[in-house]
């Protein structure tokens, strides 16, 4: 791990993964509810989106997937389900609530992916890619389960917000800035880019199949 205190950085990563698991699980459960899944289906959808990206990352890094080393991530997904069930109507009344939780999960897991990859001594360009996979792949799996076109492949700024956050992380760590401040700044950059892009309908150019 890059940073003046590896133990502090590792603690920051664990906190980020826990909060990210909760926020991603909420987003997955809400979208499963929109498809009228039962409680178990909602849990599966929430859990998959929460651990999918991190699992792919860890397999690619050659290490045991993070959720298999502690029950806290399963428990966290159960808590997300128990929080959603009684407050479903209230949450659904909040405009763009799925966007908020999905963006928070994207930002948190991007940071977690970058930090864990650096812990394995990979170069920063690999860490940025792994951050994108960690933040985005779970959502792709969720959308496939829900029979939806994955949001990451649509015109909305999603994975590119993750990449931009990774570049900010790299710059700040290169300048020797504290890992905690770096994580906060990266989180804010990803969230701001995502929210601004959605608010003002900013998107990447789409491919055209003109003949």
CSV table of C-alpha atoms in Angstrom, one decimal:
chain,number,residue,atom,x,y,z
A,1,UNK,CA,0.0,0.0,0.0
A,2,UNK,CA,1.3,3.4,-0.9
A,3,UNK,CA,1.2,5.8,2.0
A,4,UNK,CA,3.0,6.9,5.2
A,5,UNK,CA,1.2,4.4,7.4
A,6,UNK,CA,0.2,1.0,5.8
A,7,UNK,CA,-2.0,0.1,8.8
A,8,UNK,CA,-4.0,3.3,8.5
A,9,UNK,CA,-4.4,2.9,4.8
A,10,UNK,CA,-5.6,-0.7,5.3
A,11,UNK,CA,-8.1,0.4,7.9
A,12,UNK,CA,-9.4,3.1,5.5
A,13,UNK,CA,-9.8,0.4,2.8
A,14,UNK,CA,-11.8,-1.8,5.1
A,15,UNK,CA,-14.1,1.0,6.0
A,16,UNK,CA,-14.5,1.9,2.4
A,17,UNK,CA,-15.3,-1.7,1.4
A,18,UNK,CA,-17.9,-2.0,4.2
A,19,UNK,CA,-19.7,1.3,3.4
A,20,UNK,CA,-19.4,0.5,-0.3
A,21,UNK,CA,-21.0,-2.9,0.2
A,22,UNK,CA,-24.0,-1.4,2.0
A,23,UNK,CA,-24.6,1.4,-0.6
A,24,UNK,CA,-24.2,-1.0,-3.6
A,25,UNK,CA,-26.5,-3.6,-1.9
A,26,UNK,CA,-29.2,-1.0,-1.3
A,27,UNK,CA,-29.0,0.0,-5.0
A,28,UNK,CA,-29.3,-3.6,-6.1
A,29,UNK,CA,-32.1,-4.4,-3.7
A,30,UNK,CA,-34.1,-1.3,-4.9
A,31,UNK,CA,-33.8,-2.3,-8.5
A,32,UNK,CA,-34.8,-5.9,-7.7
A,33,UNK,CA,-37.9,-4.5,-5.9
A,34,UNK,CA,-38.8,-2.6,-9.1
A,35,UNK,CA,-38.8,-6.0,-10.8
A,36,UNK,CA,-41.0,-7.5,-8.0
A,37,UNK,CA,-38.3,-10.0,-6.8
A,38,UNK,CA,-39.0,-11.7,-3.4
A,39,UNK,CA,-36.9,-11.0,-0.4
A,40,UNK,CA,-34.3,-13.7,-1.2
A,41,UNK,CA,-34.1,-12.4,-4.8
A,42,UNK,CA,-33.5,-8.9,-3.5
A,43,UNK,CA,-30.8,-10.1,-1.2
A,44,UNK,CA,-29.1,-12.0,-4.0
A,45,UNK,CA,-29.2,-9.0,-6.4
A,46,UNK,CA,-27.9,-6.7,-3.7
A,47,UNK,CA,-25.1,-9.0,-2.7
A,48,UNK,CA,-24.0,-9.7,-6.2
A,49,UNK,CA,-23.7,-6.0,-7.1
A,50,UNK,CA,-21.9,-5.4,-3.8
A,51,UNK,CA,-19.3,-8.2,-4.3
A,52,UNK,CA,-19.2,-8.7,-8.0
A,53,UNK,CA,-16.5,-6.2,-9.0
A,54,UNK,CA,-14.3,-6.9,-6.0
A,55,UNK,CA,-14.5,-10.7,-6.7
A,56,UNK,CA,-13.4,-10.2,-10.3
A,57,UNK,CA,-10.6,-7.9,-9.1
A,58,UNK,CA,-9.3,-10.4,-6.5
A,59,UNK,CA,-9.4,-13.3,-8.9
A,60,UNK,CA,-7.3,-11.3,-11.4
A,61,UNK,CA,-4.9,-10.4,-8.6
A,62,UNK,CA,-4.6,-14.0,-7.6
A,63,UNK,CA,-6.0,-13.6,-4.1
A,64,UNK,CA,-9.0,-14.9,-2.1
A,65,UNK,CA,-12.0,-12.8,-2.9
A,66,UNK,CA,-12.5,-10.2,-0.1
A,67,UNK,CA,-15.9,-11.3,1.0
A,68,UNK,CA,-14.8,-14.9,1.6
A,69,UNK,CA,-12.4,-13.9,4.4
A,70,UNK,CA,-15.1,-12.3,6.6
A,71,UNK,CA,-18.8,-12.7,7.2
A,72,UNK,CA,-19.2,-8.9,7.6
A,73,UNK,CA,-20.0,-8.4,3.9
A,74,UNK,CA,-22.8,-11.0,3.9
A,75,UNK,CA,-24.1,-9.4,7.1
A,76,UNK,CA,-23.8,-5.9,5.6
A,77,UNK,CA,-26.0,-7.0,2.6
A,78,UNK,CA,-28.5,-8.5,5.0
A,79,UNK,CA,-28.6,-5.3,6.9
A,80,UNK,CA,-29.2,-3.4,3.7
A,81,UNK,CA,-32.2,-5.6,2.9
A,82,UNK,CA,-33.6,-5.1,6.5
A,83,UNK,CA,-33.2,-1.4,6.1
A,84,UNK,CA,-34.8,-1.3,2.7
A,85,UNK,CA,-37.9,-3.4,3.5
A,86,UNK,CA,-39.5,-1.1,6.1
A,87,UNK,CA,-38.5,2.1,4.4
A,88,UNK,CA,-39.1,1.0,0.8
A,89,UNK,CA,-41.9,3.5,0.2
A,90,UNK,CA,-40.0,6.4,1.6
A,91,UNK,CA,-36.9,5.6,-0.4
A,92,UNK,CA,-38.9,5.2,-3.6
A,93,UNK,CA,-40.4,8.6,-3.1
A,94,UNK,CA,-37.0,10.2,-3.1
A,95,UNK,CA,-36.1,11.2,-6.6
A,96,UNK,CA,-33.0,9.5,-8.1
A,97,UNK,CA,-32.4,7.6,-4.8
A,98,UNK,CA,-30.9,4.7,-6.9
A,99,UNK,CA,-28.5,7.2,-8.5
A,100,UNK,CA,-27.2,8.4,-5.1
A,101,UNK,CA,-26.6,4.9,-3.8
A,102,UNK,CA,-25.1,3.6,-7.0
A,103,UNK,CA,-22.8,6.6,-7.3
A,104,UNK,CA,-21.6,6.2,-3.7
A,105,UNK,CA,-20.9,2.6,-4.3
A,106,UNK,CA,-19.0,3.3,-7.5
A,107,UNK,CA,-16.8,5.9,-5.8
A,108,UNK,CA,-16.1,3.8,-2.7
A,109,UNK,CA,-15.3,0.6,-4.6
A,110,UNK,CA,-13.2,2.4,-7.1
A,111,UNK,CA,-11.0,3.6,-4.2
A,112,UNK,CA,-11.0,0.1,-2.6
A,113,UNK,CA,-9.9,-1.4,-6.0
A,114,UNK,CA,-7.1,1.0,-6.5
A,115,UNK,CA,-5.8,0.6,-2.9
A,116,UNK,CA,-5.8,-3.2,-3.0
A,117,UNK,CA,-4.1,-3.4,-6.4
A,118,UNK,CA,-1.3,-1.1,-5.1
A,119,UNK,CA,-1.0,-3.3,-2.1
A,120,UNK,CA,0.0,-6.1,-4.5
A,121,UNK,CA,2.7,-3.8,-6.0
A,122,UNK,CA,1.1,-3.4,-9.4
A,123,UNK,CA,1.8,-0.2,-11.3
A,124,UNK,CA,-0.7,2.7,-11.1
A,125,UNK,CA,-2.1,2.2,-14.5
A,126,UNK,CA,-3.2,-1.3,-13.5
A,127,UNK,CA,-4.6,0.0,-10.3
A,128,UNK,CA,-6.8,2.5,-12.2
A,129,UNK,CA,-8.1,-0.2,-14.4
A,130,UNK,CA,-8.8,-2.5,-11.4
A,131,UNK,CA,-10.5,0.4,-9.7
A,132,UNK,CA,-12.8,0.7,-12.7
A,133,UNK,CA,-13.5,-3.0,-12.6
A,134,UNK,CA,-14.2,-3.0,-8.9
A,135,UNK,CA,-16.6,-0.1,-9.2
A,136,UNK,CA,-18.4,-1.1,-12.4
A,137,UNK,CA,-18.5,-4.9,-12.8
A,138,UNK,CA,-21.0,-5.5,-10.0
A,139,UNK,CA,-23.4,-3.2,-11.6
A,140,UNK,CA,-23.0,-5.0,-14.9
A,141,UNK,CA,-23.8,-8.3,-13.3
A,142,UNK,CA,-26.8,-6.8,-11.5
A,143,UNK,CA,-28.2,-5.4,-14.8
A,144,UNK,CA,-27.7,-8.7,-16.5
A,145,UNK,CA,-29.6,-10.5,-13.7
A,146,UNK,CA,-32.4,-7.9,-14.1
A,147,UNK,CA,-32.4,-8.3,-17.9
A,148,UNK,CA,-31.4,-4.7,-18.4
A,149,UNK,CA,-28.8,-3.1,-20.7
A,150,UNK,CA,-25.8,-2.5,-18.4
A,151,UNK,CA,-25.6,1.2,-17.5
A,152,UNK,CA,-21.8,1.2,-18.0
A,153,UNK,CA,-22.3,0.6,-21.7
A,154,UNK,CA,-24.8,3.4,-22.1
A,155,UNK,CA,-24.2,7.0,-22.8
A,156,UNK,CA,-24.2,8.1,-19.2
A,157,UNK,CA,-20.8,8.9,-17.6
A,158,UNK,CA,-20.2,6.0,-15.3
A,159,UNK,CA,-16.9,4.1,-15.8
A,160,UNK,CA,-15.2,7.2,-17.0
A,161,UNK,CA,-16.0,8.9,-13.7
A,162,UNK,CA,-14.1,6.0,-12.0
A,163,UNK,CA,-11.1,6.5,-14.3
A,164,UNK,CA,-11.1,10.2,-13.6
A,165,UNK,CA,-11.1,9.4,-9.9
A,166,UNK,CA,-8.2,7.0,-10.4
A,167,UNK,CA,-6.1,9.7,-12.1
A,168,UNK,CA,-6.8,12.0,-9.2
A,169,UNK,CA,-5.7,9.3,-6.8
A,170,UNK,CA,-2.5,8.7,-8.7
A,171,UNK,CA,-1.7,12.5,-8.8
A,172,UNK,CA,-2.2,13.0,-5.1
A,173,UNK,CA,-0.2,10.0,-4.1
A,174,UNK,CA,2.6,11.0,-6.4
A,175,UNK,CA,2.6,14.4,-4.6
A,176,UNK,CA,2.9,12.5,-1.3
A,177,UNK,CA,-0.5,13.6,0.0
A,178,UNK,CA,-2.0,11.6,3.0
A,179,UNK,CA,-3.9,8.5,1.9
A,180,UNK,CA,-7.0,9.5,3.9
A,181,UNK,CA,-7.2,12.9,2.2
A,182,UNK,CA,-6.5,11.3,-1.2
A,183,UNK,CA,-9.4,8.9,-0.7
A,184,UNK,CA,-11.7,11.7,0.3
A,185,UNK,CA,-10.7,13.8,-2.7
A,186,UNK,CA,-11.1,10.8,-5.1
A,187,UNK,CA,-14.5,10.0,-3.7
A,188,UNK,CA,-15.7,13.6,-4.2
A,189,UNK,CA,-14.3,13.8,-7.7
A,190,UNK,CA,-16.1,10.6,-8.8
A,191,UNK,CA,-19.4,11.7,-7.2
A,192,UNK,CA,-19.3,15.2,-8.6
A,193,UNK,CA,-18.5,14.0,-12.1
A,194,UNK,CA,-21.4,11.4,-12.0
A,195,UNK,CA,-23.9,13.8,-10.5
A,196,UNK,CA,-23.0,16.7,-12.9
A,197,UNK,CA,-23.1,14.4,-15.9
A,198,UNK,CA,-26.6,13.2,-15.0
A,199,UNK,CA,-27.9,16.6,-14.1
A,200,UNK,CA,-26.8,18.3,-17.3
A,201,UNK,CA,-27.1,15.2,-19.6
A,202,UNK,CA,-23.4,15.1,-20.3
A,203,UNK,CA,-22.3,11.9,-22.1
A,204,UNK,CA,-19.6,10.4,-24.3
A,205,UNK,CA,-20.2,10.3,-28.1
A,206,UNK,CA,-22.1,7.1,-29.1
A,207,UNK,CA,-20.9,4.7,-31.8
A,208,UNK,CA,-22.8,4.9,-35.1
A,209,UNK,CA,-23.4,2.1,-37.5
A,210,UNK,CA,-23.9,4.1,-40.6
A,211,UNK,CA,-23.9,2.3,-43.9
